[in-house]
CSV table of C-alpha atoms in Angstrom, one decimal:
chain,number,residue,atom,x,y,z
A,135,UNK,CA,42.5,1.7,13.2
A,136,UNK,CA,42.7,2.6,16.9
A,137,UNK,CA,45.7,4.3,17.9
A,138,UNK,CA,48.2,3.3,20.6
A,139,UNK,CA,46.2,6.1,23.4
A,140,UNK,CA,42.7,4.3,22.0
A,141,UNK,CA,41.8,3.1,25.5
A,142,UNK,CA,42.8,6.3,27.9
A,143,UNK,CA,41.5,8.8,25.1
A,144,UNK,CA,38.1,6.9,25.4
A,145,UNK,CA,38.4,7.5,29.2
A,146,UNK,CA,39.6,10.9,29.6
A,147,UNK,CA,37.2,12.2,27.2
A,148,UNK,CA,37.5,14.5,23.9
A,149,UNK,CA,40.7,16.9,24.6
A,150,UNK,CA,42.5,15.3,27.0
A,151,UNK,CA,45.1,13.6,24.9
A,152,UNK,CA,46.0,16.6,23.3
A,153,UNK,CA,46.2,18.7,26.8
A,154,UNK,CA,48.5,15.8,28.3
A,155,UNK,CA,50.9,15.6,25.5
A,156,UNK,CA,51.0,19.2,25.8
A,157,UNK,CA,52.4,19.4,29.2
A,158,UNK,CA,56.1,19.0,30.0
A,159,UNK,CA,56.7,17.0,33.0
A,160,UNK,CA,60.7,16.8,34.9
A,161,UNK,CA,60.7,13.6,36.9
A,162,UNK,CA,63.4,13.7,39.4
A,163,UNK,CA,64.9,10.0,40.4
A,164,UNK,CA,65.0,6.7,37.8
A,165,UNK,CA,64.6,4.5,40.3
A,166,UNK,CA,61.6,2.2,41.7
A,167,UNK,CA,59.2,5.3,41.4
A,168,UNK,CA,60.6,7.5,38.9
A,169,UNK,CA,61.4,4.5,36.2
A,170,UNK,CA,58.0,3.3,36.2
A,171,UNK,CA,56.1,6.6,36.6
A,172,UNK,CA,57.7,8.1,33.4
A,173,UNK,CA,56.8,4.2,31.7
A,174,UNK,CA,53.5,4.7,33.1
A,175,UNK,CA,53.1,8.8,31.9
A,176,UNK,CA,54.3,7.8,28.5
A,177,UNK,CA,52.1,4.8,28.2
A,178,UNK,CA,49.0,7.8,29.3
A,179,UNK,CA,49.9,9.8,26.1
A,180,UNK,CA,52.7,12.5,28.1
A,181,UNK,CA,55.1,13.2,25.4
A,182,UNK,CA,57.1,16.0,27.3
A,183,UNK,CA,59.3,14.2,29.6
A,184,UNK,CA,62.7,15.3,30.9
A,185,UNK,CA,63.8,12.5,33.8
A,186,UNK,CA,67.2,13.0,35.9
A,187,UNK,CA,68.9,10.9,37.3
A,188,UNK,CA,73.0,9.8,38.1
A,189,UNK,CA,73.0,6.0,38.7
A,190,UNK,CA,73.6,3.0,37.0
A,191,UNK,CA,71.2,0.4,36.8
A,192,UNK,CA,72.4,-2.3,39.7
A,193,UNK,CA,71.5,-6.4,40.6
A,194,UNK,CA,69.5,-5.0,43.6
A,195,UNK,CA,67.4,-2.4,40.8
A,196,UNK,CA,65.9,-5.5,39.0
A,197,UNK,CA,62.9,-6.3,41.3
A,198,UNK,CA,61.9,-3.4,42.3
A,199,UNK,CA,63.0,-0.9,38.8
A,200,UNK,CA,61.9,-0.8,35.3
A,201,UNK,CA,64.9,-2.2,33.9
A,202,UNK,CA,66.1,-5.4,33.1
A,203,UNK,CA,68.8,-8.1,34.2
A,204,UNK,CA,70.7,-7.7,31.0
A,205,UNK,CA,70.8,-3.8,31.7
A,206,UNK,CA,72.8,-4.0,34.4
A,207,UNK,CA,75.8,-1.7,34.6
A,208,UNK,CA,73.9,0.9,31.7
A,209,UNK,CA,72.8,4.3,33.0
A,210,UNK,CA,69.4,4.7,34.2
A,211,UNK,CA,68.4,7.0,32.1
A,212,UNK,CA,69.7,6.0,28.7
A,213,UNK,CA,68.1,2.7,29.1
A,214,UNK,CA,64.8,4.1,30.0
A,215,UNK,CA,65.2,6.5,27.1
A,216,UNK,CA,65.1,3.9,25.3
A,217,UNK,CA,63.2,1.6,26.6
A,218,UNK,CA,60.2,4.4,26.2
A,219,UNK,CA,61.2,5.2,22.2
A,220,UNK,CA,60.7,1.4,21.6
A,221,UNK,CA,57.1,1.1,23.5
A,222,UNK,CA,55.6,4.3,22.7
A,223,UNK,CA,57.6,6.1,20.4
A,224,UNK,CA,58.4,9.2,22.0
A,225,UNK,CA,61.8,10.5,22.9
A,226,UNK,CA,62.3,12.0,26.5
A,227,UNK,CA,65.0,14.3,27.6
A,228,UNK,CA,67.3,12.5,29.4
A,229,UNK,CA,69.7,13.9,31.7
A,230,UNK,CA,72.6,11.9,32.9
A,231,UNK,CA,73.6,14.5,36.0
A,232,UNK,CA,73.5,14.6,39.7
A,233,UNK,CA,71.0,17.4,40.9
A,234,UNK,CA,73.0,19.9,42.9
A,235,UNK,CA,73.1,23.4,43.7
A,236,UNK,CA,75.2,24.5,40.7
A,237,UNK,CA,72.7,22.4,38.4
A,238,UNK,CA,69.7,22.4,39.9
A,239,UNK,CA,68.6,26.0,38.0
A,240,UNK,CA,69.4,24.9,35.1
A,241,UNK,CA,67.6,21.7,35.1
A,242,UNK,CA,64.5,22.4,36.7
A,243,UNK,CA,64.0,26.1,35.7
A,244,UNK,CA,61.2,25.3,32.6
A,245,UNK,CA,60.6,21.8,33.6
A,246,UNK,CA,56.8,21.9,33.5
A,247,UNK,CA,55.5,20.2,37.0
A,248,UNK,CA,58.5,18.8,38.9
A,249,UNK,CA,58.2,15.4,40.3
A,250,UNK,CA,60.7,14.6,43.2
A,251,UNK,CA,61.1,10.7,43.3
A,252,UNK,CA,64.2,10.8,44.9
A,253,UNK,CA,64.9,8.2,47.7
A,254,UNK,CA,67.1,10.5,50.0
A,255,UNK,CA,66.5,13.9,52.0
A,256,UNK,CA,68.9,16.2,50.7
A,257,UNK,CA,67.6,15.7,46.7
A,258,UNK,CA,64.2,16.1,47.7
A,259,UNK,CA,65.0,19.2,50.2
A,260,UNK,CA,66.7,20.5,46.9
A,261,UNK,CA,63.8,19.7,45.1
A,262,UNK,CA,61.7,21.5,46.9
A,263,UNK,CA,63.7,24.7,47.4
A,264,UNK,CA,64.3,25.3,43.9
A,265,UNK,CA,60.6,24.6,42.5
A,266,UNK,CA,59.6,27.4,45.5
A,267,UNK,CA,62.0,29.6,44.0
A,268,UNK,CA,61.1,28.8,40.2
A,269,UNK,CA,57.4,28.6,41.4
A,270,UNK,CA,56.9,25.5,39.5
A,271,UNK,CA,54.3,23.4,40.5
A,272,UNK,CA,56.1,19.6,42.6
A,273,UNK,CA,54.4,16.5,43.5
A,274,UNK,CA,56.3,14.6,45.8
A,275,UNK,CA,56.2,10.6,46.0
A,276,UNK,CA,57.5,8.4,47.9
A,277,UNK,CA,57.5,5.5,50.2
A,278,UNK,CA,58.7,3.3,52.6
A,279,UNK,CA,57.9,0.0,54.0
A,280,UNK,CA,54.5,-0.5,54.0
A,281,UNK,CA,53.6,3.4,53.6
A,282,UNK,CA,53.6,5.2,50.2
A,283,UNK,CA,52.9,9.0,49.9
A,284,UNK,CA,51.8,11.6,47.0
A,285,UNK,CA,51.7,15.1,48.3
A,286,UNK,CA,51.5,18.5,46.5
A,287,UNK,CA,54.7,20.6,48.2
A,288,UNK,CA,52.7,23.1,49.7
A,289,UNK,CA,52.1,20.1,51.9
A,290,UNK,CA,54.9,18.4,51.8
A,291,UNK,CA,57.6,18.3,54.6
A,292,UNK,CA,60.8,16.6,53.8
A,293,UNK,CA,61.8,13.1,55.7
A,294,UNK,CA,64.6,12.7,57.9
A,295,UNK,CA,67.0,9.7,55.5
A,296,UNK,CA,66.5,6.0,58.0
A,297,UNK,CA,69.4,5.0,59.1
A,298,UNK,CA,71.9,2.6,57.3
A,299,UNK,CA,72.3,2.0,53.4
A,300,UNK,CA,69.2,4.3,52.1
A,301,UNK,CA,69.2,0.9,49.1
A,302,UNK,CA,68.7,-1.2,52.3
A,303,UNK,CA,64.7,-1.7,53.3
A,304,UNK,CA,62.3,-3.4,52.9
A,305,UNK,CA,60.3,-2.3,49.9
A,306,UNK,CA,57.2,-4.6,48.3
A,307,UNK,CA,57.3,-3.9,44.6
A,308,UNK,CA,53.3,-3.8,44.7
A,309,UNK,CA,53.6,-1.0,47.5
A,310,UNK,CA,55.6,0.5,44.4
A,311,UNK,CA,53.2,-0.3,41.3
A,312,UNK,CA,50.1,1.0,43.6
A,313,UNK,CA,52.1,4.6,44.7
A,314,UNK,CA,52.7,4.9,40.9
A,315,UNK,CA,49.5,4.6,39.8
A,316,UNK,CA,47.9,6.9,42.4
A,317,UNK,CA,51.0,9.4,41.6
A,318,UNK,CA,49.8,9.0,37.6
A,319,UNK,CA,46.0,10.1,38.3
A,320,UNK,CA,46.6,12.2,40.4
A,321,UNK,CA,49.1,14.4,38.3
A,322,UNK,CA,46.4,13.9,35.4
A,323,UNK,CA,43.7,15.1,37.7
A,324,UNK,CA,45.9,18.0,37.8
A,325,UNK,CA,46.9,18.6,34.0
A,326,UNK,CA,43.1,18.2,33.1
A,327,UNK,CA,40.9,19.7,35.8
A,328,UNK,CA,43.3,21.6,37.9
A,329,UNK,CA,42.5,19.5,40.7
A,330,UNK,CA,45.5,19.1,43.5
A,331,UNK,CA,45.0,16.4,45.6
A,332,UNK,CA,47.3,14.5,48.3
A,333,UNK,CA,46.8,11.2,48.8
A,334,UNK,CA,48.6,8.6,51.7
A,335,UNK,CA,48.3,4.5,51.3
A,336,UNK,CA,49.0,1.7,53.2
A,337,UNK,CA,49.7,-1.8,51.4
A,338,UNK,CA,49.0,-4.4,54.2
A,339,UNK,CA,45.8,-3.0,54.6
A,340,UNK,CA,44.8,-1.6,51.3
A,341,UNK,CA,44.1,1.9,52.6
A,342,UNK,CA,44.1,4.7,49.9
A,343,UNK,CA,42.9,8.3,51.8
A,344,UNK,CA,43.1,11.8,50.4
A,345,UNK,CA,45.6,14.2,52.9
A,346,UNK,CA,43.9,17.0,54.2
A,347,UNK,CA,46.1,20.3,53.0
């Protein structure tokens, strides 16, 4: 009987399975990118996940997030803890903290490839500072609008925060599904050939291009 990974072991070829459950991935955020990139990384066979993130799950989370109406008011993390245990079994290291100076060390230090998917400059400046300093490899990902971005830090220049409410723009939840899955392969391109590529892509127009470094 084929096993939950039948499909992507098929793909990837013999190995590959074993060499993504073997690496140990920190995703950094549990919102509209993180929540569905670690759904998406566990659903690809990565069994090694440590996700961080502070919030609660909100009204405004539902369309755009993971989680679900009747989550509401839960922790982020905890319900996507769970949430991953029931679909695929494994059980990821959840961290219920803010990333700050004073725990950023700790948290990150043998986290595997960092992946910032914060949505605000000063995480993802922190981010980046501490995986230079740990030399741990980050992909960053984010969006905005009609733009979404995945780029390996040595590219990677942190945004200036839009004005306003950082929870208040407009954001197409396909602009969010498409930047996950270009995010996914492109970390596994990583984990299994030690390819690093950055890619930029445009919804409206359906424009996918690889960055030049």
């Amino acid at each position: 009987m084929a096993d939950k990974f039948h499909h992507e072991a098929i793909y990837r070829g013999d190995g590959a399975l074993e060499k993504i459950g073997a690496q140990r991935v920190t995703i950094c955020g549990a919102g509209a990118l993180g929540s569905h990139l670690a759904d998406n990384l566990a659903r690809q066979g990565f069994k090694d996940l440590r996700v961080i993130d502070r919030d609660r799950i909100e009204e405004q989370n539902v369309g755009t997030q993971l989680y679900g109406e009747s989550e509401i008011g839960a922790w982020k993390v905890e319900v996507l803890r769970q949430r991953l245990f029931r679909a695929t079994g494994i059980e990821i290291d959840a961290h219920r903290k803010d990333l700050t100076d004073r725990t950023a060390k700790g948290l990150l230090q043998d986290g595997g490839i960092l992946i910032d998917a914060f949505d605000n400059s000063a995480s993802r400046r922190l981010v980046q500072e501490h995986a230079r300093a740990l030399t741990l490899n980050c992909l960053h990902v984010g969006l905005f609008a009609d733009y979404g971005e995945v780029i390996w830090d040595e590219s990677y220049r942190v945004p200036n925060d839009v004005p306003g409410d950082v929870c208040d723009y407009p954001l197409a939840r396909n602009l969010i599904l498409l930047t996950v899955g270009v995010a996914s392969e492109v970390l596994l391109r990583f984990v299994l050939s030690d390819v690093r590529e950055s890619i930029s892509l445009t919804l409206r127009d359906f424009c996918i291009g690889r960055l030049e470094s």
